[in-house]
Amino acid sequence: MSQPNEKVVDALFHDFDQADAPGAAVMVIRNGKPILAKGYGLADLEKKIPCTTDTNFRLASLTKQFTAMAVLILAEQGKLSLGDHLSKFFPEFPQYGKTITIRHLLTHRSGLLDYEDHIPQGTTIPLSDRDVLFILQRQSKTDFLPGSQFHYSNSAYALLALLVENVSGRTFPAFLKERIFEPLGMTNTAAYVAGLSFVPNRAYGYASGRSGWELSDQSLTSAVLGDGGIYSSVADLFKWDQALYTEKLVSRKMLSDAFAAHSSQSDFKGSGYGYGWYVGKLRDAEHVWHYGSTCGFSTRIERFPGKKLSVIVLANRRDTSISPTVEKIIELFW
């Protein structure tokens, strides 16, 4: 099919493409090549730095696909099994940890309570993944019998990041860098730890306030890495997208397992959930995707492996729904 006029896509991003507003970056990939790659608006309002394809946005829950991949790398090395129970890696965990497997964690079927609902009152210092562990260790039950239901769980992915550290002997950011980012040439992607890591070309998050756009870049949960702490650009995510067609990181069999619906249902109608990915069909085409939303950022990646088509949109504003825009882009390039 003929490629849509770029001005048609520009019109979809009109609200982002303003001289004094936080923006977005978009990439459309077909048959292994970026056929559209563009930035709109500003990455940093104070310094008037524009968004580009190299701007690094906080991925929010797009992070989960990388956390899952780290676990799968260790599984393929035989250092863990997805059927292993939580208590094997965290012996101090309460009794209920003996019924939760790694697979339950990956697929949001663990029943773990939401750590966000149990942050101690008066907390002012941002939580780490280990703080999430401490919160969960103080609980005495799960929301439901592990494996019996789907309930989207940031708690599970914080524990998976710690599990990667326990098994590999490396910090989670170091493991990601050494085993995923560097091998794929994702040189500007990082799990961000304030004071320890630097994010080049960083976008800052904003929210719409009474007096216009206000900085809304970090929250009490922003330092939890496993569920949402990675920063990346559409340029680096192109390399990630392409690697998922290969065996650069794990075997084809393991990738196929990651993209299978281990939970036939999810919090989105028509989609199941694999390992760090929503999975399903769109117009009879295989559909693998995820969204992210946190203070100051909205993100989405949509992959149609059978069509060799992917759409990535990253925005440094939260109070906007980018999903309709992404859906229109898919329509244009289908």
Tab-separated table of N, CA and C in Angstrom, residues 45-113:
chain	number	residue	atom	x	y	z
A	45	LEU	N	10.434	21.944	28.990
A	45	LEU	CA	9.800	23.254	28.790
A	45	LEU	C	10.691	24.398	29.240
A	46	GLU	N	11.405	24.192	30.338
A	46	GLU	CA	12.236	25.260	30.884
A	46	GLU	C	13.367	25.632	29.928
A	47	LYS	N	14.012	24.608	29.362
A	47	LYS	CA	15.157	24.854	28.468
A	47	LYS	C	14.759	24.899	26.995
A	48	LYS	N	13.447	24.714	26.720
A	48	LYS	CA	12.937	24.745	25.345
A	48	LYS	C	13.625	23.715	24.444
A	49	ILE	N	13.869	22.540	24.981
A	49	ILE	CA	14.507	21.478	24.201
A	49	ILE	C	13.418	20.647	23.514
A	50	PRO	N	13.475	20.526	22.192
A	50	PRO	CA	12.418	19.804	21.482
A	50	PRO	C	12.514	18.283	21.626
A	51	CYS	N	11.389	17.629	21.455
A	51	CYS	CA	11.360	16.159	21.408
A	51	CYS	C	11.872	15.705	20.037
A	52	THR	N	12.727	14.682	20.046
A	52	THR	CA	13.218	14.092	18.802
A	52	THR	C	13.107	12.577	18.915
A	53	THR	N	13.534	11.881	17.891
A	53	THR	CA	13.498	10.415	17.930
A	53	THR	C	14.523	9.857	18.912
A	54	ASP	N	15.469	10.707	19.354
A	54	ASP	CA	16.477	10.280	20.339
A	54	ASP	C	16.138	10.719	21.758
A	55	THR	N	15.010	11.400	21.940
A	55	THR	CA	14.597	11.815	23.278
A	55	THR	C	14.219	10.596	24.100
A	56	ASN	N	14.726	10.541	25.325
A	56	ASN	CA	14.443	9.414	26.223
A	56	ASN	C	13.304	9.760	27.173
A	57	PHE	N	12.215	9.019	27.040
A	57	PHE	CA	11.025	9.171	27.872
A	57	PHE	C	10.991	8.064	28.916
A	58	ARG	N	10.379	8.357	30.044
A	58	ARG	CA	10.153	7.273	31.002
A	58	ARG	C	9.108	6.339	30.395
A	59	LEU	N	9.452	5.065	30.297
A	59	LEU	CA	8.585	4.114	29.610
A	59	LEU	C	7.369	3.707	30.428
A	60	ALA	N	7.415	3.948	31.750
A	60	ALA	CA	6.349	3.456	32.628
A	60	ALA	C	6.215	1.943	32.405
A	61	SER	N	5.009	1.446	32.206
A	61	SER	CA	4.823	-0.014	32.184
A	61	SER	C	5.340	-0.718	30.934
A	62	LEU	N	5.812	0.020	29.927
A	62	LEU	CA	6.533	-0.648	28.839
A	62	LEU	C	7.785	-1.321	29.380
A	63	THR	N	8.213	-0.862	30.572
A	63	THR	CA	9.349	-1.479	31.263
A	63	THR	C	9.124	-2.972	31.490
A	64	LYS	N	7.890	-3.375	31.692
A	64	LYS	CA	7.603	-4.760	32.091
A	64	LYS	C	8.088	-5.779	31.068
A	65	GLN	N	8.097	-5.417	29.780
A	65	GLN	CA	8.576	-6.361	28.768
A	65	GLN	C	10.076	-6.612	28.909
A	66	PHE	N	10.813	-5.627	29.407
A	66	PHE	CA	12.249	-5.798	29.634
A	66	PHE	C	12.509	-6.605	30.911
A	67	THR	N	11.716	-6.334	31.942
A	67	THR	CA	11.825	-7.110	33.185
A	67	THR	C	11.543	-8.580	32.892
A	68	ALA	N	10.485	-8.827	32.114
A	68	ALA	CA	10.147	-10.202	31.746
A	68	ALA	C	11.278	-10.846	30.939
A	69	MET	N	11.853	-10.099	29.998
A	69	MET	CA	12.946	-10.650	29.184
A	69	MET	C	14.149	-11.003	30.045
A	70	ALA	N	14.451	-10.193	31.046
A	70	ALA	CA	15.567	-10.503	31.950
A	70	ALA	C	15.337	-11.844	32.639
A	71	VAL	N	14.102	-12.081	33.073
A	71	VAL	CA	13.752	-13.354	33.718
A	71	VAL	C	13.883	-14.506	32.728
A	72	LEU	N	13.433	-14.295	31.492
A	72	LEU	CA	13.490	-15.355	30.477
A	72	LEU	C	14.930	-15.700	30.104
A	73	ILE	N	15.803	-14.706	30.084
A	73	ILE	CA	17.227	-14.956	29.823
A	73	ILE	C	17.796	-15.890	30.893
A	74	LEU	N	17.459	-15.607	32.151
A	74	LEU	CA	17.933	-16.452	33.260
A	74	LEU	C	17.306	-17.844	33.192
A	75	ALA	N	16.049	-17.913	32.766
A	75	ALA	CA	15.381	-19.212	32.646
A	75	ALA	C	16.060	-20.051	31.564
A	76	GLU	N	16.398	-19.416	30.456
A	76	GLU	CA	17.034	-20.154	29.361
A	76	GLU	C	18.439	-20.624	29.735
A	77	GLN	N	19.069	-19.903	30.636
A	77	GLN	CA	20.387	-20.318	31.130
A	77	GLN	C	20.286	-21.424	32.177
A	78	GLY	N	19.046	-21.766	32.547
A	78	GLY	CA	18.853	-22.817	33.546
A	78	GLY	C	19.068	-22.347	34.966
A	79	LYS	N	19.105	-21.027	35.168
A	79	LYS	CA	19.348	-20.490	36.512
A	79	LYS	C	18.070	-20.367	37.334
A	80	LEU	N	16.951	-20.511	36.665
A	80	LEU	CA	15.657	-20.558	37.353
A	80	LEU	C	14.663	-21.244	36.434
A	81	SER	N	13.542	-21.640	37.018
A	81	SER	CA	12.447	-22.206	36.244
A	81	SER	C	11.220	-21.343	36.474
A	82	LEU	N	10.406	-21.165	35.447
A	82	LEU	CA	9.222	-20.322	35.608
A	82	LEU	C	8.205	-20.945	36.556
A	83	GLY	N	8.389	-22.228	36.861
A	83	GLY	CA	7.524	-22.898	37.831
A	83	GLY	C	8.031	-22.795	39.258
A	84	ASP	N	9.214	-22.185	39.443
A	84	ASP	CA	9.759	-22.005	40.797
A	84	ASP	C	8.853	-21.092	41.619
A	85	HIS	N	8.819	-21.353	42.922
A	85	HIS	CA	7.975	-20.552	43.806
A	85	HIS	C	8.736	-19.376	44.405
A	86	LEU	N	7.990	-18.360	44.757
A	86	LEU	CA	8.543	-17.121	45.314
A	86	LEU	C	9.431	-17.390	46.526
A	87	SER	N	9.007	-18.318	47.360
A	87	SER	CA	9.736	-18.595	48.610
A	87	SER	C	11.133	-19.157	48.361
A	88	LYS	N	11.375	-19.714	47.179
A	88	LYS	CA	12.711	-20.237	46.854
A	88	LYS	C	13.738	-19.116	46.816
A	89	PHE	N	13.314	-17.945	46.377
A	89	PHE	CA	14.224	-16.809	46.216
A	89	PHE	C	14.143	-15.822	47.374
A	90	PHE	N	13.005	-15.835	48.050
A	90	PHE	CA	12.799	-14.962	49.209
A	90	PHE	C	12.311	-15.815	50.371
A	91	PRO	N	13.232	-16.541	51.034
A	91	PRO	CA	12.844	-17.471	52.108
A	91	PRO	C	12.106	-16.778	53.253
A	92	GLU	N	12.351	-15.478	53.422
A	92	GLU	CA	11.730	-14.737	54.526
A	92	GLU	C	10.307	-14.307	54.179
A	93	PHE	N	9.858	-14.614	52.960
A	93	PHE	CA	8.523	-14.206	52.529
A	93	PHE	C	7.468	-14.963	53.329
A	94	PRO	N	6.315	-14.345	53.582
A	94	PRO	CA	5.249	-15.032	54.321
A	94	PRO	C	4.826	-16.334	53.643
A	95	GLN	N	4.073	-17.130	54.385
A	95	GLN	CA	3.646	-18.455	53.939
A	95	GLN	C	2.997	-18.431	52.552
A	96	TYR	N	2.250	-17.375	52.259
A	96	TYR	CA	1.523	-17.343	50.985
A	96	TYR	C	2.451	-17.325	49.769
A	97	GLY	N	3.743	-16.989	49.977
A	97	GLY	CA	4.714	-16.989	48.881
A	97	GLY	C	4.992	-18.376	48.334
A	98	LYS	N	4.660	-19.412	49.109
A	98	LYS	CA	4.911	-20.793	48.665
A	98	LYS	C	3.940	-21.243	47.589
A	99	THR	N	2.879	-20.475	47.360
A	99	THR	CA	1.889	-20.851	46.342
A	99	THR	C	2.003	-19.982	45.079
A	100	ILE	N	2.936	-19.030	45.076
A	100	ILE	CA	3.083	-18.115	43.940
A	100	ILE	C	4.322	-18.499	43.135
A	101	THR	N	4.138	-18.735	41.836
A	101	THR	CA	5.267	-19.076	40.968
A	101	THR	C	5.744	-17.847	40.191
A	102	ILE	N	6.935	-17.972	39.594
A	102	ILE	CA	7.446	-16.899	38.735
A	102	ILE	C	6.474	-16.656	37.581
A	103	ARG	N	5.907	-17.733	37.040
A	103	ARG	CA	4.952	-17.584	35.936
A	103	ARG	C	3.724	-16.768	36.379
A	104	HIS	N	3.286	-16.993	37.607
A	104	HIS	CA	2.178	-16.192	38.141
A	104	HIS	C	2.554	-14.703	38.162
A	105	LEU	N	3.786	-14.410	38.559
A	105	LEU	CA	4.240	-13.022	38.625
A	105	LEU	C	4.268	-12.396	37.229
A	106	LEU	N	4.814	-13.125	36.268
A	106	LEU	CA	4.950	-12.619	34.904
A	106	LEU	C	3.607	-12.318	34.257
A	107	THR	N	2.590	-13.107	34.607
A	107	THR	CA	1.301	-13.029	33.916
A	107	THR	C	0.212	-12.326	34.725
A	108	HIS	N	0.594	-11.662	35.810
A	108	HIS	CA	-0.366	-10.920	36.655
A	108	HIS	C	-1.438	-11.846	37.237
A	109	ARG	N	-1.023	-13.046	37.611
A	109	ARG	CA	-1.969	-14.002	38.194
A	109	ARG	C	-1.514	-14.445	39.586
A	110	SER	N	-0.711	-13.588	40.231
A	110	SER	CA	-0.151	-13.951	41.540
A	110	SER	C	-1.108	-13.708	42.696
A	111	GLY	N	-2.010	-12.748	42.542
A	111	GLY	CA	-2.897	-12.374	43.648
A	111	GLY	C	-2.242	-11.451	44.662
A	112	LEU	N	-0.989	-11.048	44.416
A	112	LEU	CA	-0.317	-10.133	45.350
A	112	LEU	C	-1.114	-8.843	45.515
A	113	LEU	N	-1.114	-8.308	46.730
A	113	LEU	CA	-1.778	-7.032	46.978
A	113	LEU	C	-1.008	-5.915	46.266
